[in-house]
Protein backbone atom coordinates (compact mmCIF):
# COMPACT_ATOMS: atom_id res chain seq x y z
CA UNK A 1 0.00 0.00 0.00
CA UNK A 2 2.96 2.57 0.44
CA UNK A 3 3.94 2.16 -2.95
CA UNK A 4 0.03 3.96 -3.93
CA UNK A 5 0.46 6.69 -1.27
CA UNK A 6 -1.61 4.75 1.12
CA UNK A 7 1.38 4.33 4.02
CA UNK A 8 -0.80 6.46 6.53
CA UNK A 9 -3.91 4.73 5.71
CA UNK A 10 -4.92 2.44 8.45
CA UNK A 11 -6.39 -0.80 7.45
CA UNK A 12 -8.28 -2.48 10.26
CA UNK A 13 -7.29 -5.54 11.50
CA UNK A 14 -10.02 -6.28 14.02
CA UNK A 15 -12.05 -9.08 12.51
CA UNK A 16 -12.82 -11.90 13.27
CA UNK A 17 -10.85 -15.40 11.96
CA UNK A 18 -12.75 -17.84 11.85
CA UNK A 19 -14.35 -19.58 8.79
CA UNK A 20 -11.73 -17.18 6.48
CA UNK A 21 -14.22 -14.10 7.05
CA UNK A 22 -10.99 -11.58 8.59
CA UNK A 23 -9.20 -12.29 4.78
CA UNK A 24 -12.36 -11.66 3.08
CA UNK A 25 -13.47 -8.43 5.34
CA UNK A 26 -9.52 -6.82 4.92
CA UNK A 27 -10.06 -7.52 1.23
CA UNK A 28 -13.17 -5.33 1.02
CA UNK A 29 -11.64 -2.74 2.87
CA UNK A 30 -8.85 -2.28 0.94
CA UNK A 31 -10.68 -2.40 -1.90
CA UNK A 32 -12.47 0.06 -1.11
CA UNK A 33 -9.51 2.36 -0.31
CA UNK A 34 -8.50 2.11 -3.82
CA UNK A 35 -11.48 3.21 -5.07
CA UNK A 36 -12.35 5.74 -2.58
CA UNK A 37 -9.31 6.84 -0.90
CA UNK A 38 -8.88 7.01 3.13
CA UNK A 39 -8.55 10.72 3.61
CA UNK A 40 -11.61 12.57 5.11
CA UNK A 41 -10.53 15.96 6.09
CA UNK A 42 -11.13 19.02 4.58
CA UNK A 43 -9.81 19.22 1.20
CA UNK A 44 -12.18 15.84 0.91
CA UNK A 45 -15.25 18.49 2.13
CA UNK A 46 -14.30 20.54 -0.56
CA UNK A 47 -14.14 17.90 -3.03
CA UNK A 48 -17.42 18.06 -4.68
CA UNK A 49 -16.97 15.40 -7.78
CA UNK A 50 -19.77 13.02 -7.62
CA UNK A 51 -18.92 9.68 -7.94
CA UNK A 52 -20.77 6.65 -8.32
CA UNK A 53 -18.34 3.88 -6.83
CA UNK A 54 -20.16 2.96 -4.26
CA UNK A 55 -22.73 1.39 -6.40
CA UNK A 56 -20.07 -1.34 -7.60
CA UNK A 57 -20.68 -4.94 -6.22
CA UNK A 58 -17.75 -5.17 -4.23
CA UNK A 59 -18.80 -7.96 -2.27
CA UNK A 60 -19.62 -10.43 -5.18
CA UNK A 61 -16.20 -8.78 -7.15
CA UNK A 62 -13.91 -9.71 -3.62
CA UNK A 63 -15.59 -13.57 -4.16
CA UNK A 64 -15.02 -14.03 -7.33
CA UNK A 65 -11.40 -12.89 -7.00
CA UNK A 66 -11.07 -14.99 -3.82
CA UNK A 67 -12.07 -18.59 -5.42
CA UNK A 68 -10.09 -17.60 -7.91
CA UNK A 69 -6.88 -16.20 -6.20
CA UNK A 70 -7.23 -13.06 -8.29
CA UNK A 71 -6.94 -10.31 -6.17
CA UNK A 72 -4.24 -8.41 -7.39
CA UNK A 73 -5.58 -8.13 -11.11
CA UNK A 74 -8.48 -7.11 -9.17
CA UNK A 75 -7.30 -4.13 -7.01
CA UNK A 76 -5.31 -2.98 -10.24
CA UNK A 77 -8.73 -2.44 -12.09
CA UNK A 78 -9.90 -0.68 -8.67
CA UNK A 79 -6.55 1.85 -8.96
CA UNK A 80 -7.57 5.34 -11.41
CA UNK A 81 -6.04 4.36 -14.97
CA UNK A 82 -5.26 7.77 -15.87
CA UNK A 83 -1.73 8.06 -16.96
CA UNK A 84 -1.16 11.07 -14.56
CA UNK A 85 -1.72 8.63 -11.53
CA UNK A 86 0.88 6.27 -12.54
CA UNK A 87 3.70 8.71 -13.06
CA UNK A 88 2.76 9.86 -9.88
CA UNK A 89 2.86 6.53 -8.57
CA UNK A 90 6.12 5.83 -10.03
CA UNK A 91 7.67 9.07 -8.79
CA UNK A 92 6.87 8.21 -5.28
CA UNK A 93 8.93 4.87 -5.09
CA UNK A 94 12.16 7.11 -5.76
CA UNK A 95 10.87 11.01 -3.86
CA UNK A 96 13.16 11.27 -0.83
CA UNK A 97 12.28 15.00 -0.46
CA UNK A 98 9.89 13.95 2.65
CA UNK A 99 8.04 17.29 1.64
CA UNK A 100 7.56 16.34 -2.36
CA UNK A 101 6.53 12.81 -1.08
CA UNK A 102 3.87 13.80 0.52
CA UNK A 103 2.26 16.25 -1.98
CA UNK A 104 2.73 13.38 -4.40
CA UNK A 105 0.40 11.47 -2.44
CA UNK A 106 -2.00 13.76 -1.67
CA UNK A 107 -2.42 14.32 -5.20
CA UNK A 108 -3.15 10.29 -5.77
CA UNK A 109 -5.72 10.51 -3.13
CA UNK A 110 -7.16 13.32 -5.06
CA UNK A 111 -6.90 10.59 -7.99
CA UNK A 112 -8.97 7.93 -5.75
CA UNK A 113 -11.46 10.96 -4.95
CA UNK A 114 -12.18 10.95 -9.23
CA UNK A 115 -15.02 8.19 -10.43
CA UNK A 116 -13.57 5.44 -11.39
CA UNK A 117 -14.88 5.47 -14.97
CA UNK A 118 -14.32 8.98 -16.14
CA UNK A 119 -16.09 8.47 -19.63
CA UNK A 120 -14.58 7.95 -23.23
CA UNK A 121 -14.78 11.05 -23.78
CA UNK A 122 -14.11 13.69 -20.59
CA UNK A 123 -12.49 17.51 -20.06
CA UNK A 124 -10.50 17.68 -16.72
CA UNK A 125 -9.86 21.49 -15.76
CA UNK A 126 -7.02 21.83 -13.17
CA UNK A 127 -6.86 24.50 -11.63
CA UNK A 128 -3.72 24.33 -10.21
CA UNK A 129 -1.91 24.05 -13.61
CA UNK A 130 -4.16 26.77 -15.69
CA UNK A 131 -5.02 24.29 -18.01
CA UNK A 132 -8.30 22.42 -19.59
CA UNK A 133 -7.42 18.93 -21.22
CA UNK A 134 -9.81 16.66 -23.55
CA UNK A 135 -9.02 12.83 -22.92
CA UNK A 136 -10.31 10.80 -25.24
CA UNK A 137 -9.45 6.64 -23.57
CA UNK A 138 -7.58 8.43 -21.15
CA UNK A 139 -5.39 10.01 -24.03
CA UNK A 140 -4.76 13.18 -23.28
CA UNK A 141 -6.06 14.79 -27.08
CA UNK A 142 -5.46 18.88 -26.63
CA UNK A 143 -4.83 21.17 -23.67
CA UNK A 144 -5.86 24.82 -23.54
CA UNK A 145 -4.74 27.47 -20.77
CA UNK A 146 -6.97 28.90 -18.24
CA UNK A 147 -7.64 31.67 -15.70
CA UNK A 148 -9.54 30.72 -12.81
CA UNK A 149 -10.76 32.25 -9.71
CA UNK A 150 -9.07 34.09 -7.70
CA UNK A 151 -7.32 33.00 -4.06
CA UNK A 152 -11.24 35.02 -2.35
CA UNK A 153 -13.56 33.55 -4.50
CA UNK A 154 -11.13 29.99 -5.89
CA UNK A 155 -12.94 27.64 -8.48
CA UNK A 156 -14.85 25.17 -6.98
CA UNK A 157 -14.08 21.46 -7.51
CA UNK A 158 -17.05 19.81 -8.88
CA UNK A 159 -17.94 17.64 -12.47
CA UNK A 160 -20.65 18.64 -14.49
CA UNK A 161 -22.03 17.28 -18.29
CA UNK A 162 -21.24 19.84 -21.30
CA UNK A 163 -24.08 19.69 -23.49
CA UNK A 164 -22.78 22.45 -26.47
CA UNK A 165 -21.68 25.65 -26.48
CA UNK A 166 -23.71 29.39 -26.67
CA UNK A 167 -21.99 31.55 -29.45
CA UNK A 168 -22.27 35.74 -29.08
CA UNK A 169 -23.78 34.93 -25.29
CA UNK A 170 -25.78 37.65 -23.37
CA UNK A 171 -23.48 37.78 -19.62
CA UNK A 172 -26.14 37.29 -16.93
CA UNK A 173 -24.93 39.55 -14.12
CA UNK A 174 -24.62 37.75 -10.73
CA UNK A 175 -25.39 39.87 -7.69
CA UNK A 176 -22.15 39.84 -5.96
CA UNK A 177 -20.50 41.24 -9.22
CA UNK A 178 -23.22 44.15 -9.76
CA UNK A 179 -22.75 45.32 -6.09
CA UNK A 180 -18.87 46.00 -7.53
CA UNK A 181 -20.36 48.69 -9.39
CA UNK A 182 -21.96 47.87 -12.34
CA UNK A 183 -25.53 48.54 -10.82
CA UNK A 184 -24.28 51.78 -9.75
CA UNK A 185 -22.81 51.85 -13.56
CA UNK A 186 -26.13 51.63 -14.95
CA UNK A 187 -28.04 53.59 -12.48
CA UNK A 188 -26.06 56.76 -12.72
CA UNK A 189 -23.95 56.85 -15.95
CA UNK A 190 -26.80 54.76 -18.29
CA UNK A 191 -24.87 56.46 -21.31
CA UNK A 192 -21.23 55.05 -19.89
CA UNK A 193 -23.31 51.82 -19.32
CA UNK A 194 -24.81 51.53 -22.45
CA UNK A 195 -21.49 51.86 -24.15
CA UNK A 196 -20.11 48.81 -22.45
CA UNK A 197 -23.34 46.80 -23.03
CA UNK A 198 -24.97 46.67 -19.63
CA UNK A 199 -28.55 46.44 -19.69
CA UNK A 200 -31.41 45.96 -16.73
CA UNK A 201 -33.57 44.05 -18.30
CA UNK A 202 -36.64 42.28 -16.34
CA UNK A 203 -35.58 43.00 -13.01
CA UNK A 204 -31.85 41.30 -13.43
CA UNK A 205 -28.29 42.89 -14.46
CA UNK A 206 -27.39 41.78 -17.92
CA UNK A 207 -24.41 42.38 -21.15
CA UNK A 208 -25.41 42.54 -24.57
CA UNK A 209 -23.31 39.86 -26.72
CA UNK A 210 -20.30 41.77 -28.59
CA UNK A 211 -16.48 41.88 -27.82
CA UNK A 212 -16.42 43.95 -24.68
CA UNK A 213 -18.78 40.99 -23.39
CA UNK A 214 -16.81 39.45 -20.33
CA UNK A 215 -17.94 36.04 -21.33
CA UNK A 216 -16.37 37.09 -25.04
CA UNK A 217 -17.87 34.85 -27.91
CA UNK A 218 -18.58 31.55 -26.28
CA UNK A 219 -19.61 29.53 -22.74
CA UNK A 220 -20.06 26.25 -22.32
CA UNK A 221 -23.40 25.13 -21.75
CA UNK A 222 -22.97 23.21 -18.29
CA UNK A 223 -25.13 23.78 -16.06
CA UNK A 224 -24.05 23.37 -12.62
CA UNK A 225 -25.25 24.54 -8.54
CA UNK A 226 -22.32 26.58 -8.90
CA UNK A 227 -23.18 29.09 -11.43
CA UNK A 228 -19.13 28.15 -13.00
CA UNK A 229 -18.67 28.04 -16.33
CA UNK A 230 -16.20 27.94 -19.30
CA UNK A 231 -15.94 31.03 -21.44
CA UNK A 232 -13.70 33.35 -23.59
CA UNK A 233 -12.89 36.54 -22.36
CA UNK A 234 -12.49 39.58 -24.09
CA UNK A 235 -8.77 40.27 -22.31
CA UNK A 236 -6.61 38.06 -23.26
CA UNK A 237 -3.50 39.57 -22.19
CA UNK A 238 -4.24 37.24 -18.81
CA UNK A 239 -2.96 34.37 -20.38
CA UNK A 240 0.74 36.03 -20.97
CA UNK A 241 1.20 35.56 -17.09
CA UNK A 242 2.22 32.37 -15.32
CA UNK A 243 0.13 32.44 -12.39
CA UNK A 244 -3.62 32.86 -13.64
CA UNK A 245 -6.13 33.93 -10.85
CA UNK A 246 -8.12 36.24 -11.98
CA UNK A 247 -12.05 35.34 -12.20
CA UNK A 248 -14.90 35.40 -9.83
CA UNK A 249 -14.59 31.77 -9.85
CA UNK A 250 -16.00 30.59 -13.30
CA UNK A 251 -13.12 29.53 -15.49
CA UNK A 252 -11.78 31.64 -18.77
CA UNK A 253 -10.27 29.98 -22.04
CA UNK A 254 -7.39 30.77 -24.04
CA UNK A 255 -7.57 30.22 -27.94
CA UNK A 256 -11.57 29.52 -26.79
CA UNK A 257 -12.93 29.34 -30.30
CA UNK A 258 -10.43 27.05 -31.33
CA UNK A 259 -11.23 24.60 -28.54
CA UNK A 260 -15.69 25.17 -28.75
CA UNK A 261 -14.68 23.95 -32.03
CA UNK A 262 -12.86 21.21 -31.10
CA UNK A 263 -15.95 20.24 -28.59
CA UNK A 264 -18.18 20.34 -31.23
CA UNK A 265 -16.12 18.74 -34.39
CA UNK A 266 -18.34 15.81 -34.64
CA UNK A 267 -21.77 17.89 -35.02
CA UNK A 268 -20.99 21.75 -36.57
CA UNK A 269 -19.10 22.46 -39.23
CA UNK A 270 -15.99 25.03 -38.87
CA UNK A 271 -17.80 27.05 -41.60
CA UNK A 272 -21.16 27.05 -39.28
CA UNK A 273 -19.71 28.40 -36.63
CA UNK A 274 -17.98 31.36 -38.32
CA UNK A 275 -21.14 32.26 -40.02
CA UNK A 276 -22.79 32.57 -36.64
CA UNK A 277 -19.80 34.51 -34.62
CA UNK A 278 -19.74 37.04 -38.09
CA UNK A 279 -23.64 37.47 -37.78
CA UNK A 280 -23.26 38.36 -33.96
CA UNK A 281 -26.79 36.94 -32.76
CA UNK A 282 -26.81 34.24 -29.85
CA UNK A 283 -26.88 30.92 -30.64
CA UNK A 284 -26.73 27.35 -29.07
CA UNK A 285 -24.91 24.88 -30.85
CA UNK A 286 -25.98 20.89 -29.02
CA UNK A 287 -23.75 18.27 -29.12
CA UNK A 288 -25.16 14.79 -30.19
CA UNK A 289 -23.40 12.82 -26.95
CA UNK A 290 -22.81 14.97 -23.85
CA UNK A 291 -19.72 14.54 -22.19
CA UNK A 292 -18.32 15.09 -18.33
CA UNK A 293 -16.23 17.37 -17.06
CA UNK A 294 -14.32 17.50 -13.79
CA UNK A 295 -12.90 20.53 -12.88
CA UNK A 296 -10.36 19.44 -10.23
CA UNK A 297 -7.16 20.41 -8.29
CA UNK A 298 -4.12 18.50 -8.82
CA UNK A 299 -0.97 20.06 -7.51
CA UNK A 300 1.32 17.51 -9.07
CA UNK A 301 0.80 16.26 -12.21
CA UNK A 302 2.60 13.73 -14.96
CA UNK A 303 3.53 15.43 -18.09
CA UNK A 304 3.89 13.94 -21.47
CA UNK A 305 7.06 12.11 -21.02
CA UNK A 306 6.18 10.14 -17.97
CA UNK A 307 7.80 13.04 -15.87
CA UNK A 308 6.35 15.10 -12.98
CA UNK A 309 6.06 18.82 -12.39
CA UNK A 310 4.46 20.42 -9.58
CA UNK A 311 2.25 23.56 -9.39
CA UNK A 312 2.03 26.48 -6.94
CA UNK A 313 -0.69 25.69 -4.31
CA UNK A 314 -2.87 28.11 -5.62
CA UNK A 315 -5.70 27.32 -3.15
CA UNK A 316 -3.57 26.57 0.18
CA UNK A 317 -5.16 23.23 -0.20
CA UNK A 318 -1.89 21.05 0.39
CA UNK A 319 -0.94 23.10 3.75
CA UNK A 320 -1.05 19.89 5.96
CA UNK A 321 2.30 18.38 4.31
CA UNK A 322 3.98 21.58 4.62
């Protein structure tokens, strides 16, 4: 178990022996573990990914691997198969800074945290790196850079479904934002406000679609309890900086068109979607198969070549190693 970051997880031993049920109870346990990790503390609180592990048989899978002395193979298909948890799984065997160790597995607990099956298709945003990813098999297909929220209002960690994408979208306000000024934008300099597209339309805060619109010419459709979203953004200048925290919390796209159209290869046309960002009305573009994203926080990751690299802890989410 040290050798997947599980050294400080404590496996009971308190069952009972007789008829072979201790073997068969430590199995499930540790089972378990792999799937679902052993940490419970805070970060975990924060770690709002829904998962759907719990629903696998585990009790008729342990069995099955018992009769048929198959329990490694077993806990090996339990382990996350992404190929960012195995470099960090083979970095830890040879990490003797006690400090790096640790962070490395932290960040394959994080791993266990993730469903199991992630899709065929799935985006993972990290926030800790700046970057979206499409994995296709868990094939890492294109990466994009990213701002995200800042260190008083962070991204949340959470998975939603993207459904398509809203070209030339109207920005609906939130509260918190309009008490920053824009209401008083609107109230008392309409002519200012009207300039920059800010409307009150039917009781709520809105921006017309056009390229001073802070969402800029796309967001993901995604909905989510956390009102986060993917977008463009009309300054791109952000993404010439290394550390990226700039956003209320939703979660801004470099090169966006470039990777809407990459979400939606398989349905729209290039062509289609140029016609519609020249026309400059709103428009929803569906995607035949929906597909999951996680938007997570992974301050070590595996790059490329089977190497690791470790990002700033953005979020002051790895303090306890420290």
């Amino acid at each position: 178990m040290p050798t997947e970051g599980l050294g400080d997880c404590q496996i009971s031993s308190n069952f009972p022996l007789e008829d072979g049920s201790a073997a068969t109870a430590a199995a499930k346990q540790l089972a378990r573990t792999y799937l679902d990790g052993c940490l419970k503390d805070l970060s975990r609180a924060q770690w709002h990914i829904k998962s759907r592990d719990h629903l696998i048989d585990n009790e008729k899978l342990i069995a099955l691997a018992l009769r048929r002395n198959e329990l490694g193979p077993l806990y090996d298909a339990y382990k996350p198969q992404n190929p960012h948890y195995q470099a960090l799984k083979k970095a830890l065997r040879t990490e003797t800074d006690s400090q790096k160790h640790a962070r490395i597995a932290l960040n394959m607990e994080r791993w266990r945290w993730m469903p199991h099956y992630l899709g065929e298709t799935y985006l993972i945003v990290n926030a800790a790196s700046f970057e979206v990813t499409l994995w296709e098999n868990h094939r890492k297909i294109r990466s994009w850079p990213v701002i995200v929220g800042k260190t008083k209002t962070p991204t949340p960690v959470f998975d939603a479904r993207v459904s398509g994408v809203i070209f030339n979208p109207w920005w609906e306000i939130p509260s918190s934002i309009v008490a920053e000024g824009i209401g008083a934008m609107v109230r008392n300099s309409p002519a200012t406000a009207r300039r920059k597209g800010y409307v009150f339309q039917n009781g709520r805060y809105r921006q017309r679609p056009g390229s001073a619109n802070a969402l800029g010419l796309m967001k993901l459709i995604m909905p989510n309890a956390y009102s986060v979203y993917l977008h463009d953004t009309p300054n791109k200048m952000l993404f010439a900086k290394e550390v990226r925290t700039y956003s209320h919390g939703c979660v801004r796209v470099g090169n966006a068109l470039d990777f809407a159209k990459s979400l939606l290869a398989n349905d729209h046309s290039s062509e289609d979607i140029d016609e519609i960002l020249e026309a400059g009305h709103t428009e929803a573009l569906n995607m035949t198969q929906s597909i999951p994203i996680y938007i997570a926080y992974f301050t070590v990751e595996g790059t490329d070549d089977a190497g690791l690299i470790f990002h700033p802890d953005i979020y002051r989410r790895d303090t306890f190693v420290y």
